[in-house]
Short mmCIF file of C-alpha atoms in Angstrom, two decimals:
data_model
loop_
_atom_site.label_atom_id
_atom_site.label_comp_id
_atom_site.label_asym_id
_atom_site.label_seq_id
_atom_site.Cartn_x
_atom_site.Cartn_y
_atom_site.Cartn_z
CA MET A 1326 13.01 -5.40 -28.47
CA THR A 1327 13.69 -7.84 -25.63
CA THR A 1328 12.35 -6.85 -22.05
CA ALA A 1329 15.56 -7.65 -19.18
CA THR A 1330 13.35 -9.69 -16.52
CA THR A 1331 14.52 -9.56 -12.81
CA VAL A 1332 14.43 -12.42 -10.83
CA LEU A 1333 14.27 -11.78 -7.03
CA THR A 1334 13.64 -14.92 -4.95
CA ALA A 1335 11.86 -14.49 -1.59
CA ARG A 1336 10.05 -17.09 1.47
CA ALA A 1337 7.41 -14.36 1.25
CA LEU A 1338 5.62 -11.13 0.39
CA LEU A 1339 3.83 -8.60 1.97
CA LEU A 1340 1.18 -6.14 -0.47
CA ASP A 1341 0.11 -2.90 0.46
CA MET A 1342 -3.12 -2.52 -1.08
CA ASP A 1343 -3.91 0.97 -2.69
CA GLY A 1344 -2.29 1.54 -5.42
CA THR A 1345 -0.13 -1.59 -5.57
CA LEU A 1346 -3.71 -4.26 -5.93
CA VAL A 1347 -6.12 -1.05 -6.28
CA ASN A 1348 -6.66 1.78 -7.29
CA SER A 1349 -8.17 3.93 -5.44
CA ASP A 1350 -6.85 7.33 -6.60
CA ALA A 1351 -10.57 8.73 -7.64
CA VAL A 1352 -11.47 8.65 -4.62
CA VAL A 1353 -8.72 9.51 -2.23
CA GLU A 1354 -8.29 12.61 -4.53
CA ARG A 1355 -11.86 13.55 -4.16
CA CYS A 1356 -11.68 13.39 -0.37
CA TRP A 1357 -8.76 14.54 -0.04
CA ARG A 1358 -9.17 17.36 -2.49
CA ARG A 1359 -12.40 18.24 -0.37
CA TRP A 1360 -9.90 18.13 3.35
CA ALA A 1361 -7.46 20.28 1.35
CA ASP A 1362 -10.43 22.72 0.88
CA ARG A 1363 -11.38 22.88 4.07
CA HIS A 1364 -8.30 23.69 5.44
CA GLY A 1365 -7.55 25.87 2.22
CA LEU A 1366 -4.43 23.69 1.47
CA ASP A 1367 -3.28 23.73 -1.93
CA GLY A 1368 -4.97 20.07 -3.56
CA ASP A 1369 -1.80 19.22 -5.36
CA GLU A 1370 0.53 19.91 -2.72
CA VAL A 1371 -2.02 17.70 0.12
CA MET A 1372 -2.04 14.67 -3.02
CA LYS A 1373 2.14 14.87 -2.79
CA VAL A 1374 2.07 13.49 0.58
CA VAL A 1375 -1.24 11.44 1.52
CA HIS A 1376 -0.03 8.55 -0.79
CA GLY A 1377 0.72 5.47 1.67
CA ARG A 1378 0.04 6.35 5.66
CA GLN A 1379 -2.93 6.28 7.05
CA GLY A 1380 -4.30 10.04 7.52
CA TYR A 1381 -3.82 11.54 10.45
CA ALA A 1382 0.33 11.20 10.04
CA SER A 1383 -0.85 12.82 6.18
CA MET A 1384 -2.58 15.89 8.46
CA ALA A 1385 0.24 16.00 11.42
CA VAL A 1386 2.70 16.56 8.27
CA LEU A 1387 0.66 19.49 6.30
CA LEU A 1388 -1.33 20.43 9.32
CA PRO A 1389 2.06 20.76 11.76
CA ASP A 1390 0.80 22.70 14.53
CA ARG A 1391 -2.53 21.12 15.17
CA PRO A 1392 -2.78 18.73 17.98
CA MET A 1393 -3.01 15.34 16.84
CA GLU A 1394 -5.75 14.12 18.88
CA GLN A 1395 -7.72 16.68 16.35
CA ASN A 1396 -6.01 14.88 13.31
CA HIS A 1397 -7.09 11.54 14.59
CA ALA A 1398 -10.45 12.78 14.95
CA ASP A 1399 -10.46 14.24 11.60
CA ASN A 1400 -9.10 10.79 10.86
CA ALA A 1401 -11.87 8.79 11.51
CA ARG A 1402 -13.92 11.34 9.63
CA MET A 1403 -11.61 10.99 6.31
CA LEU A 1404 -11.96 7.05 7.32
CA ALA A 1405 -15.69 6.72 7.33
CA GLU A 1406 -16.00 9.22 4.20
CA GLU A 1407 -13.57 6.70 1.96
CA THR A 1408 -15.58 3.42 2.83
CA ALA A 1409 -19.11 5.30 2.24
CA ASP A 1410 -17.59 5.85 -1.65
CA MET A 1411 -16.22 2.61 -3.81
CA ASP A 1412 -16.97 4.83 -7.23
CA GLY A 1413 -14.21 4.07 -9.33
CA VAL A 1414 -12.64 1.72 -7.64
CA VAL A 1415 -10.93 -1.05 -9.30
CA GLU A 1416 -7.68 -3.42 -9.25
CA VAL A 1417 -4.60 -2.41 -10.92
CA PRO A 1418 -4.19 -4.54 -13.57
CA GLY A 1419 -3.05 -8.23 -13.34
CA ALA A 1420 -3.97 -8.31 -9.47
CA THR A 1421 -6.54 -11.05 -9.79
CA GLU A 1422 -4.22 -13.39 -11.03
CA PHE A 1423 -1.31 -12.06 -9.34
CA LEU A 1424 -3.24 -12.70 -5.80
CA ALA A 1425 -4.28 -16.07 -7.51
CA SER A 1426 -0.93 -17.08 -8.12
CA LEU A 1427 -0.13 -16.78 -4.07
CA ALA A 1428 -1.79 -19.31 -3.25
CA GLY A 1429 0.95 -21.67 -0.91
CA VAL A 1430 3.02 -18.91 -0.81
CA PRO A 1431 3.67 -16.73 2.53
CA HIS A 1432 2.18 -13.80 1.57
CA ALA A 1433 0.33 -10.68 3.84
CA LEU A 1434 -1.59 -7.95 3.13
CA VAL A 1435 0.31 -4.58 4.79
CA THR A 1436 -2.46 -1.21 4.85
CA SER A 1437 -2.30 1.39 5.98
CA ALA A 1438 -6.32 1.27 5.91
CA ASP A 1439 -8.72 0.15 7.99
CA VAL A 1440 -10.48 -3.47 8.21
CA GLY A 1441 -13.79 -1.52 7.06
CA LEU A 1442 -11.62 0.08 4.25
CA SER A 1443 -9.73 -2.35 3.15
CA THR A 1444 -12.57 -5.01 3.16
CA ALA A 1445 -14.45 -2.79 1.19
CA ARG A 1446 -12.08 -1.47 -1.52
CA MET A 1447 -10.90 -5.40 -2.54
CA ALA A 1448 -14.42 -5.99 -2.26
CA ALA A 1449 -14.99 -3.41 -4.50
CA ALA A 1450 -12.35 -4.28 -6.57
CA GLY A 1451 -12.91 -7.99 -6.70
CA LEU A 1452 -10.35 -9.21 -5.36
CA LYS A 1453 -10.35 -11.99 -2.56
CA LEU A 1454 -8.58 -10.69 0.83
CA PRO A 1455 -4.88 -12.00 2.46
CA ASP A 1456 -5.47 -13.96 5.35
CA VAL A 1457 -2.95 -12.98 7.84
CA ARG A 1458 -3.67 -8.51 6.64
CA VAL A 1459 -1.98 -6.09 8.76
CA THR A 1460 -4.48 -2.56 9.29
CA ALA A 1461 -4.27 0.27 10.88
CA GLU A 1462 -5.76 -0.80 13.87
CA SER A 1463 -2.63 -3.50 13.74
CA VAL A 1464 -0.03 -0.98 14.43
CA GLY A 1465 1.18 1.95 16.59
CA ALA A 1466 2.70 4.08 13.84
CA SER A 1467 1.96 4.60 10.17
CA LYS A 1468 3.94 3.59 7.23
CA PRO A 1469 6.88 5.57 6.68
CA HIS A 1470 7.38 3.42 10.12
CA PRO A 1471 8.72 -0.36 9.65
CA GLU A 1472 6.53 -1.05 12.59
CA GLY A 1473 3.83 -2.70 9.30
CA PHE A 1474 6.37 -4.40 7.24
CA LEU A 1475 8.35 -6.24 10.36
CA LYS A 1476 4.45 -6.97 11.97
CA GLY A 1477 3.73 -8.92 8.32
CA ALA A 1478 6.24 -10.52 8.35
CA ALA A 1479 6.67 -12.18 12.39
CA GLU A 1480 3.05 -13.20 11.87
CA LEU A 1481 4.66 -14.80 8.89
CA GLY A 1482 6.86 -16.49 10.78
CA VAL A 1483 9.77 -15.58 8.15
CA ALA A 1484 12.80 -13.24 8.56
CA PRO A 1485 12.20 -9.66 6.93
CA GLU A 1486 15.78 -10.21 4.79
CA ASP A 1487 13.42 -12.98 3.58
CA CYS A 1488 10.39 -11.15 2.59
CA VAL A 1489 9.36 -8.76 -0.37
CA VAL A 1490 7.17 -5.49 -0.34
CA PHE A 1491 4.93 -4.94 -2.88
CA GLU A 1492 5.17 -0.39 -2.85
CA ASP A 1493 3.19 2.32 -4.78
CA SER A 1494 3.57 5.24 -2.50
CA GLY A 1495 7.40 6.55 -1.21
CA ALA A 1496 5.78 6.45 2.53
CA GLY A 1497 5.44 2.12 1.73
CA ILE A 1498 8.80 2.33 0.14
CA SER A 1499 10.78 3.95 2.39
CA ALA A 1500 8.79 1.93 4.78
CA GLY A 1501 9.78 -1.33 3.47
CA ARG A 1502 13.40 -0.45 3.05
CA ALA A 1503 13.45 0.56 7.06
CA ALA A 1504 12.59 -3.13 7.77
CA GLY A 1505 14.78 -4.97 5.78
CA MET A 1506 13.20 -6.01 3.23
CA ARG A 1507 13.46 -5.52 -0.45
CA VAL A 1508 10.40 -3.33 -2.86
CA VAL A 1509 9.12 -4.13 -6.11
CA GLY A 1510 7.61 -0.37 -7.02
CA VAL A 1511 4.18 -0.54 -8.18
CA GLY A 1512 2.70 1.96 -10.89
CA PRO A 1513 4.48 5.57 -11.98
CA ARG A 1514 4.10 7.47 -8.20
CA ALA A 1515 7.03 4.45 -7.15
CA GLY A 1516 9.69 5.57 -9.80
CA VAL A 1517 10.30 8.69 -8.23
CA HIS A 1518 11.67 6.40 -4.97
CA GLY A 1519 14.05 4.28 -5.68
CA PRO A 1520 12.28 0.70 -5.21
CA ASP A 1521 14.73 -2.51 -6.36
CA VAL A 1522 12.53 -2.49 -9.34
CA LEU A 1523 9.44 -1.14 -10.84
CA VAL A 1524 7.34 -2.92 -12.65
CA ARG A 1525 3.77 -0.76 -14.57
CA ASP A 1526 1.29 -2.99 -13.03
CA LEU A 1527 0.66 -6.95 -11.68
CA THR A 1528 0.68 -8.13 -15.77
CA GLN A 1529 4.18 -8.39 -15.34
CA VAL A 1530 5.03 -10.25 -12.20
CA ARG A 1531 5.42 -13.98 -12.69
CA VAL A 1532 5.55 -16.01 -9.24
CA GLU A 1533 7.29 -19.78 -9.20
CA VAL A 1534 6.84 -21.41 -6.30
CA VAL A 1535 10.47 -23.29 -5.44
CA GLY A 1536 10.10 -27.03 -3.84
CA ASP A 1537 11.86 -25.73 -0.93
CA GLY A 1538 9.38 -23.20 0.08
CA THR A 1539 11.61 -19.94 -1.84
CA VAL A 1540 9.49 -18.03 -4.43
CA ARG A 1541 10.91 -16.82 -7.38
CA LEU A 1542 9.71 -13.71 -8.95
CA HIS A 1543 10.09 -12.93 -12.65
CA ILE A 1544 9.56 -9.29 -12.79
CA GLY A 1545 9.49 -7.50 -16.03
#
């Protein structure tokens, strides 16, 4: 059986971290299910909301009547808890080779994690941090707002329509779309949110650099 390959062309790639480069599902589940228990919420329902967003934004969805300053304070505690817990954090299959293939290709990490958490998780997974990083501290609005991806494109000096986003979550895919970018969905979570192309993991992506600065992504 042959698998059809999709080819996307781009000038820059914008990469989410959790679920896209790093599999941190085990720790995310542990921390957020504990949080759900503390607030008398259903853990399964909470897990449907939290992927891809900054913590305070997830809390605002889940506890709509709570003052935002409480969400920000709670989020700071959550980040500290998550940063202290690297048990089970591993790379998404193919991430090391994928990042290595981006040498000379404009690319940025665009993550809802802060500097401390993103640095710790990439290190725990054995992955090299991209030189350009847009973290929680860099933006005023969380995904699904497009600010992070637009900021990443601007830092790379590439027009949004020439960027391809790699994302696993509904919030992230919506953010990429809202930024006017094409989106490669990574993993089973992404499939239900209608990305332009879906891959099981990063072993299904091959990067080809063309002489004029164009990047061809062979997907499938």
